[in-house]
Amino acid sequence: MIFSRSYKYSLTILAIFLLSSCYPWHSSSLNDVTSAEKKLQDAKQAGKLDSAVIHNAINAYQFFVAYFPYDTLAPGFLIKEGELYQMDGDYRKAISTLNSVKKLYPKSQHVPDAVFLMATVYEQNIKNQDSADTLYATLLFAYSDSKAAQQTHS
């Protein structure tokens, strides 16, 4: 099928319009994350960190990652979400969220941090040393040059 020049031009204009219309939504979602992080920080400093503040931030991260999964910020937001689940005592969700970094973004620079944090949750919170040791070994073998791997030696 041969497309006319004006048809291709119209499709290009439509694509640009659709992509540019997503930008405010992206910006709004990013503002929601920033606001939630500020509330977390303020609550920590005031000694009033509670589950509602934590889940507000978790929801902001989840929304951003769900709607912008290809954004470079997504893997880092998943790590922050996992840390918040750990902080809130939901260790299974922490592991699941951190593991999704490894599965969804296998080439991300954040994978070693996610593996390290999973090992930490297994070791310190779930008290499953075998799983922690397996993850530490994975970290040392697969990501030996990472800062996270260097932390396992200390």
mmCIF file of C-alpha atoms in Angstrom:
data_model
loop_
_atom_site.group_PDB
_atom_site.id
_atom_site.type_symbol
_atom_site.label_atom_id
_atom_site.label_comp_id
_atom_site.label_asym_id
_atom_site.label_seq_id
_atom_site.Cartn_x
_atom_site.Cartn_y
_atom_site.Cartn_z
ATOM 1 C CA MET A 1 0.000 0.000 0.000
ATOM 2 C CA ILE A 2 1.396 3.375 -0.990
ATOM 3 C CA PHE A 3 0.627 6.342 1.222
ATOM 4 C CA SER A 4 0.393 9.814 -0.173
ATOM 5 C CA ARG A 5 2.721 12.469 1.073
ATOM 6 C CA SER A 6 -0.103 14.410 2.736
ATOM 7 C CA TYR A 7 -1.283 11.230 4.526
ATOM 8 C CA LYS A 8 2.212 10.641 5.944
ATOM 9 C CA TYR A 9 2.396 14.288 6.951
ATOM 10 C CA SER A 10 -0.980 14.026 8.700
ATOM 11 C CA LEU A 11 0.134 10.912 10.582
ATOM 12 C CA THR A 12 3.322 12.641 11.665
ATOM 13 C CA ILE A 13 1.404 15.667 12.943
ATOM 14 C CA LEU A 14 -1.046 13.385 14.770
ATOM 15 C CA ALA A 15 1.811 11.436 16.397
ATOM 16 C CA ILE A 16 3.513 14.638 17.531
ATOM 17 C CA PHE A 17 0.231 15.931 18.955
ATOM 18 C CA LEU A 18 -0.458 12.695 20.828
ATOM 19 C CA LEU A 19 3.046 12.520 22.258
ATOM 20 C CA SER A 20 3.057 16.141 23.301
ATOM 21 C CA SER A 21 -0.329 15.773 24.981
ATOM 22 C CA CYS A 22 1.175 13.090 27.249
ATOM 23 C CA TYR A 23 3.855 15.459 28.519
ATOM 24 C CA PRO A 24 1.634 17.368 30.980
ATOM 25 C CA TRP A 25 0.437 14.043 32.373
ATOM 26 C CA HIS A 26 4.045 12.913 32.801
ATOM 27 C CA SER A 27 4.927 16.193 34.458
ATOM 28 C CA SER A 28 1.912 15.943 36.753
ATOM 29 C CA SER A 29 2.813 12.399 37.760
ATOM 30 C CA LEU A 30 6.387 13.434 38.429
ATOM 31 C CA ASN A 31 5.110 16.318 40.561
ATOM 32 C CA ASP A 32 2.991 13.812 42.525
ATOM 33 C CA VAL A 33 6.117 11.735 43.189
ATOM 34 C CA THR A 34 8.083 14.804 44.262
ATOM 35 C CA SER A 35 5.271 15.905 46.571
ATOM 36 C CA ALA A 36 4.981 12.429 48.120
ATOM 37 C CA GLU A 37 8.752 12.299 48.667
ATOM 38 C CA LYS A 38 8.645 15.714 50.357
ATOM 39 C CA LYS A 39 5.857 14.528 52.664
ATOM 40 C CA LEU A 40 7.925 11.432 53.496
ATOM 41 C CA GLN A 41 10.969 13.522 54.299
ATOM 42 C CA ASP A 42 8.950 15.966 56.412
ATOM 43 C CA ALA A 43 7.254 13.135 58.304
ATOM 44 C CA LYS A 44 10.619 11.452 58.985
ATOM 45 C CA GLN A 45 12.123 14.679 60.287
ATOM 46 C CA ALA A 46 9.096 15.310 62.492
ATOM 47 C CA GLY A 47 9.144 11.721 63.751
ATOM 48 C CA LYS A 48 5.614 11.210 62.431
ATOM 49 C CA LEU A 49 6.175 8.727 59.661
ATOM 50 C CA ASP A 50 3.115 6.508 59.408
ATOM 51 C CA SER A 51 1.611 3.999 57.047
ATOM 52 C CA ALA A 52 -0.606 6.584 55.329
ATOM 53 C CA VAL A 53 2.378 8.741 54.344
ATOM 54 C CA ILE A 54 4.302 5.654 53.185
ATOM 55 C CA HIS A 55 1.393 4.383 51.088
ATOM 56 C CA ASN A 56 0.855 7.805 49.557
ATOM 57 C CA ALA A 57 4.422 7.641 48.223
ATOM 58 C CA ILE A 58 4.021 4.001 47.160
ATOM 59 C CA ASN A 59 0.918 4.951 45.175
ATOM 60 C CA ALA A 60 2.757 7.826 43.476
ATOM 61 C CA TYR A 61 5.602 5.496 42.459
ATOM 62 C CA GLN A 62 3.194 2.799 41.271
ATOM 63 C CA PHE A 63 1.215 5.238 39.146
ATOM 64 C CA PHE A 64 4.337 6.649 37.531
ATOM 65 C CA VAL A 65 5.784 3.222 36.727
ATOM 66 C CA ALA A 66 2.445 1.910 35.446
ATOM 67 C CA TYR A 67 1.964 4.794 33.026
ATOM 68 C CA PHE A 68 5.593 5.502 32.163
ATOM 69 C CA PRO A 69 7.326 2.096 32.329
ATOM 70 C CA TYR A 70 9.948 3.084 29.748
ATOM 71 C CA ASP A 71 11.001 6.229 31.567
ATOM 72 C CA THR A 72 14.542 6.035 32.914
ATOM 73 C CA LEU A 73 13.214 6.942 36.374
ATOM 74 C CA ALA A 74 10.966 3.853 36.592
ATOM 75 C CA PRO A 75 13.539 1.332 37.928
ATOM 76 C CA GLY A 76 14.706 3.750 40.614
ATOM 77 C CA PHE A 77 11.121 4.422 41.656
ATOM 78 C CA LEU A 78 10.538 0.675 41.992
ATOM 79 C CA ILE A 79 13.534 0.468 44.317
ATOM 80 C CA LYS A 80 12.168 3.316 46.411
ATOM 81 C CA GLU A 81 8.795 1.567 46.478
ATOM 82 C CA GLY A 82 10.471 -1.635 47.670
ATOM 83 C CA GLU A 83 12.292 0.267 50.402
ATOM 84 C CA LEU A 84 8.994 1.747 51.559
ATOM 85 C CA TYR A 85 7.342 -1.664 51.709
ATOM 86 C CA GLN A 86 10.288 -2.829 53.815
ATOM 87 C CA MET A 87 9.932 0.216 56.055
ATOM 88 C CA ASP A 88 6.206 -0.519 56.427
ATOM 89 C CA GLY A 89 6.907 -4.149 57.344
ATOM 90 C CA ASP A 90 5.457 -5.694 54.180
ATOM 91 C CA TYR A 91 8.528 -7.750 53.348
ATOM 92 C CA ARG A 92 6.935 -9.968 50.704
ATOM 93 C CA LYS A 93 5.824 -6.931 48.721
ATOM 94 C CA ALA A 94 9.277 -5.425 49.179
ATOM 95 C CA ILE A 95 10.863 -8.554 47.684
ATOM 96 C CA SER A 96 8.318 -8.721 44.878
ATOM 97 C CA THR A 97 8.764 -5.058 43.964
ATOM 98 C CA LEU A 98 12.558 -5.238 44.057
ATOM 99 C CA ASN A 99 12.526 -8.435 42.019
ATOM 100 C CA SER A 100 10.465 -6.657 39.359
ATOM 101 C CA VAL A 101 13.413 -4.291 38.806
ATOM 102 C CA LYS A 102 15.527 -7.298 37.845
ATOM 103 C CA LYS A 103 12.803 -8.804 35.658
ATOM 104 C CA LEU A 104 11.515 -5.678 33.909
ATOM 105 C CA TYR A 105 14.793 -3.770 33.628
ATOM 106 C CA PRO A 106 17.537 -6.426 33.435
ATOM 107 C CA LYS A 107 20.077 -4.014 31.933
ATOM 108 C CA SER A 108 19.351 -1.166 34.338
ATOM 109 C CA GLN A 109 22.096 0.222 36.533
ATOM 110 C CA HIS A 110 19.615 -0.213 39.410
ATOM 111 C CA VAL A 111 19.555 -4.020 39.292
ATOM 112 C CA PRO A 112 22.538 -4.524 41.651
ATOM 113 C CA ASP A 113 20.907 -2.239 44.215
ATOM 114 C CA ALA A 114 17.642 -4.160 43.916
ATOM 115 C CA VAL A 115 19.449 -7.490 44.410
ATOM 116 C CA PHE A 116 21.351 -6.117 47.414
ATOM 117 C CA LEU A 117 18.168 -4.776 49.002
ATOM 118 C CA MET A 118 16.363 -8.098 48.424
ATOM 119 C CA ALA A 119 19.234 -9.903 50.161
ATOM 120 C CA THR A 120 19.050 -7.423 53.026
ATOM 121 C CA VAL A 121 15.300 -7.955 53.444
ATOM 122 C CA TYR A 122 15.780 -11.735 53.464
ATOM 123 C CA GLU A 123 18.638 -11.509 55.936
ATOM 124 C CA GLN A 124 17.430 -8.834 58.346
ATOM 125 C CA ASN A 125 13.655 -8.964 58.137
ATOM 126 C CA ILE A 126 12.527 -12.380 56.922
ATOM 127 C CA LYS A 127 15.452 -14.161 58.624
ATOM 128 C CA ASN A 128 16.081 -16.417 55.627
ATOM 129 C CA GLN A 129 19.869 -16.561 55.435
ATOM 130 C CA ASP A 130 19.924 -19.124 52.597
ATOM 131 C CA SER A 131 17.981 -16.799 50.262
ATOM 132 C CA ALA A 132 20.098 -13.847 51.368
ATOM 133 C CA ASP A 133 23.333 -15.749 50.695
ATOM 134 C CA THR A 134 22.108 -16.804 47.248
ATOM 135 C CA LEU A 135 21.359 -13.198 46.366
ATOM 136 C CA TYR A 136 24.680 -11.972 47.762
ATOM 137 C CA ALA A 137 26.446 -14.609 45.641
ATOM 138 C CA THR A 138 24.478 -13.488 42.580
ATOM 139 C CA LEU A 139 25.484 -9.933 43.311
ATOM 140 C CA LEU A 140 29.179 -10.827 43.632
ATOM 141 C CA PHE A 141 29.151 -12.986 40.513
ATOM 142 C CA ALA A 142 26.910 -11.065 38.110
ATOM 143 C CA TYR A 143 27.479 -7.497 39.317
ATOM 144 C CA SER A 144 30.972 -7.648 40.801
ATOM 145 C CA ASP A 145 31.886 -4.115 39.713
ATOM 146 C CA SER A 146 28.854 -2.499 41.318
ATOM 147 C CA LYS A 147 28.822 -0.471 44.530
ATOM 148 C CA ALA A 148 26.217 -2.880 45.873
ATOM 149 C CA ALA A 149 28.607 -5.810 45.415
ATOM 150 C CA GLN A 150 31.326 -3.892 47.235
ATOM 151 C CA GLN A 151 28.917 -3.377 50.157
ATOM 152 C CA THR A 152 28.654 -7.150 50.590
ATOM 153 C CA HIS A 153 32.353 -7.246 51.488
ATOM 154 C CA SER A 154 31.973 -4.697 54.272
#
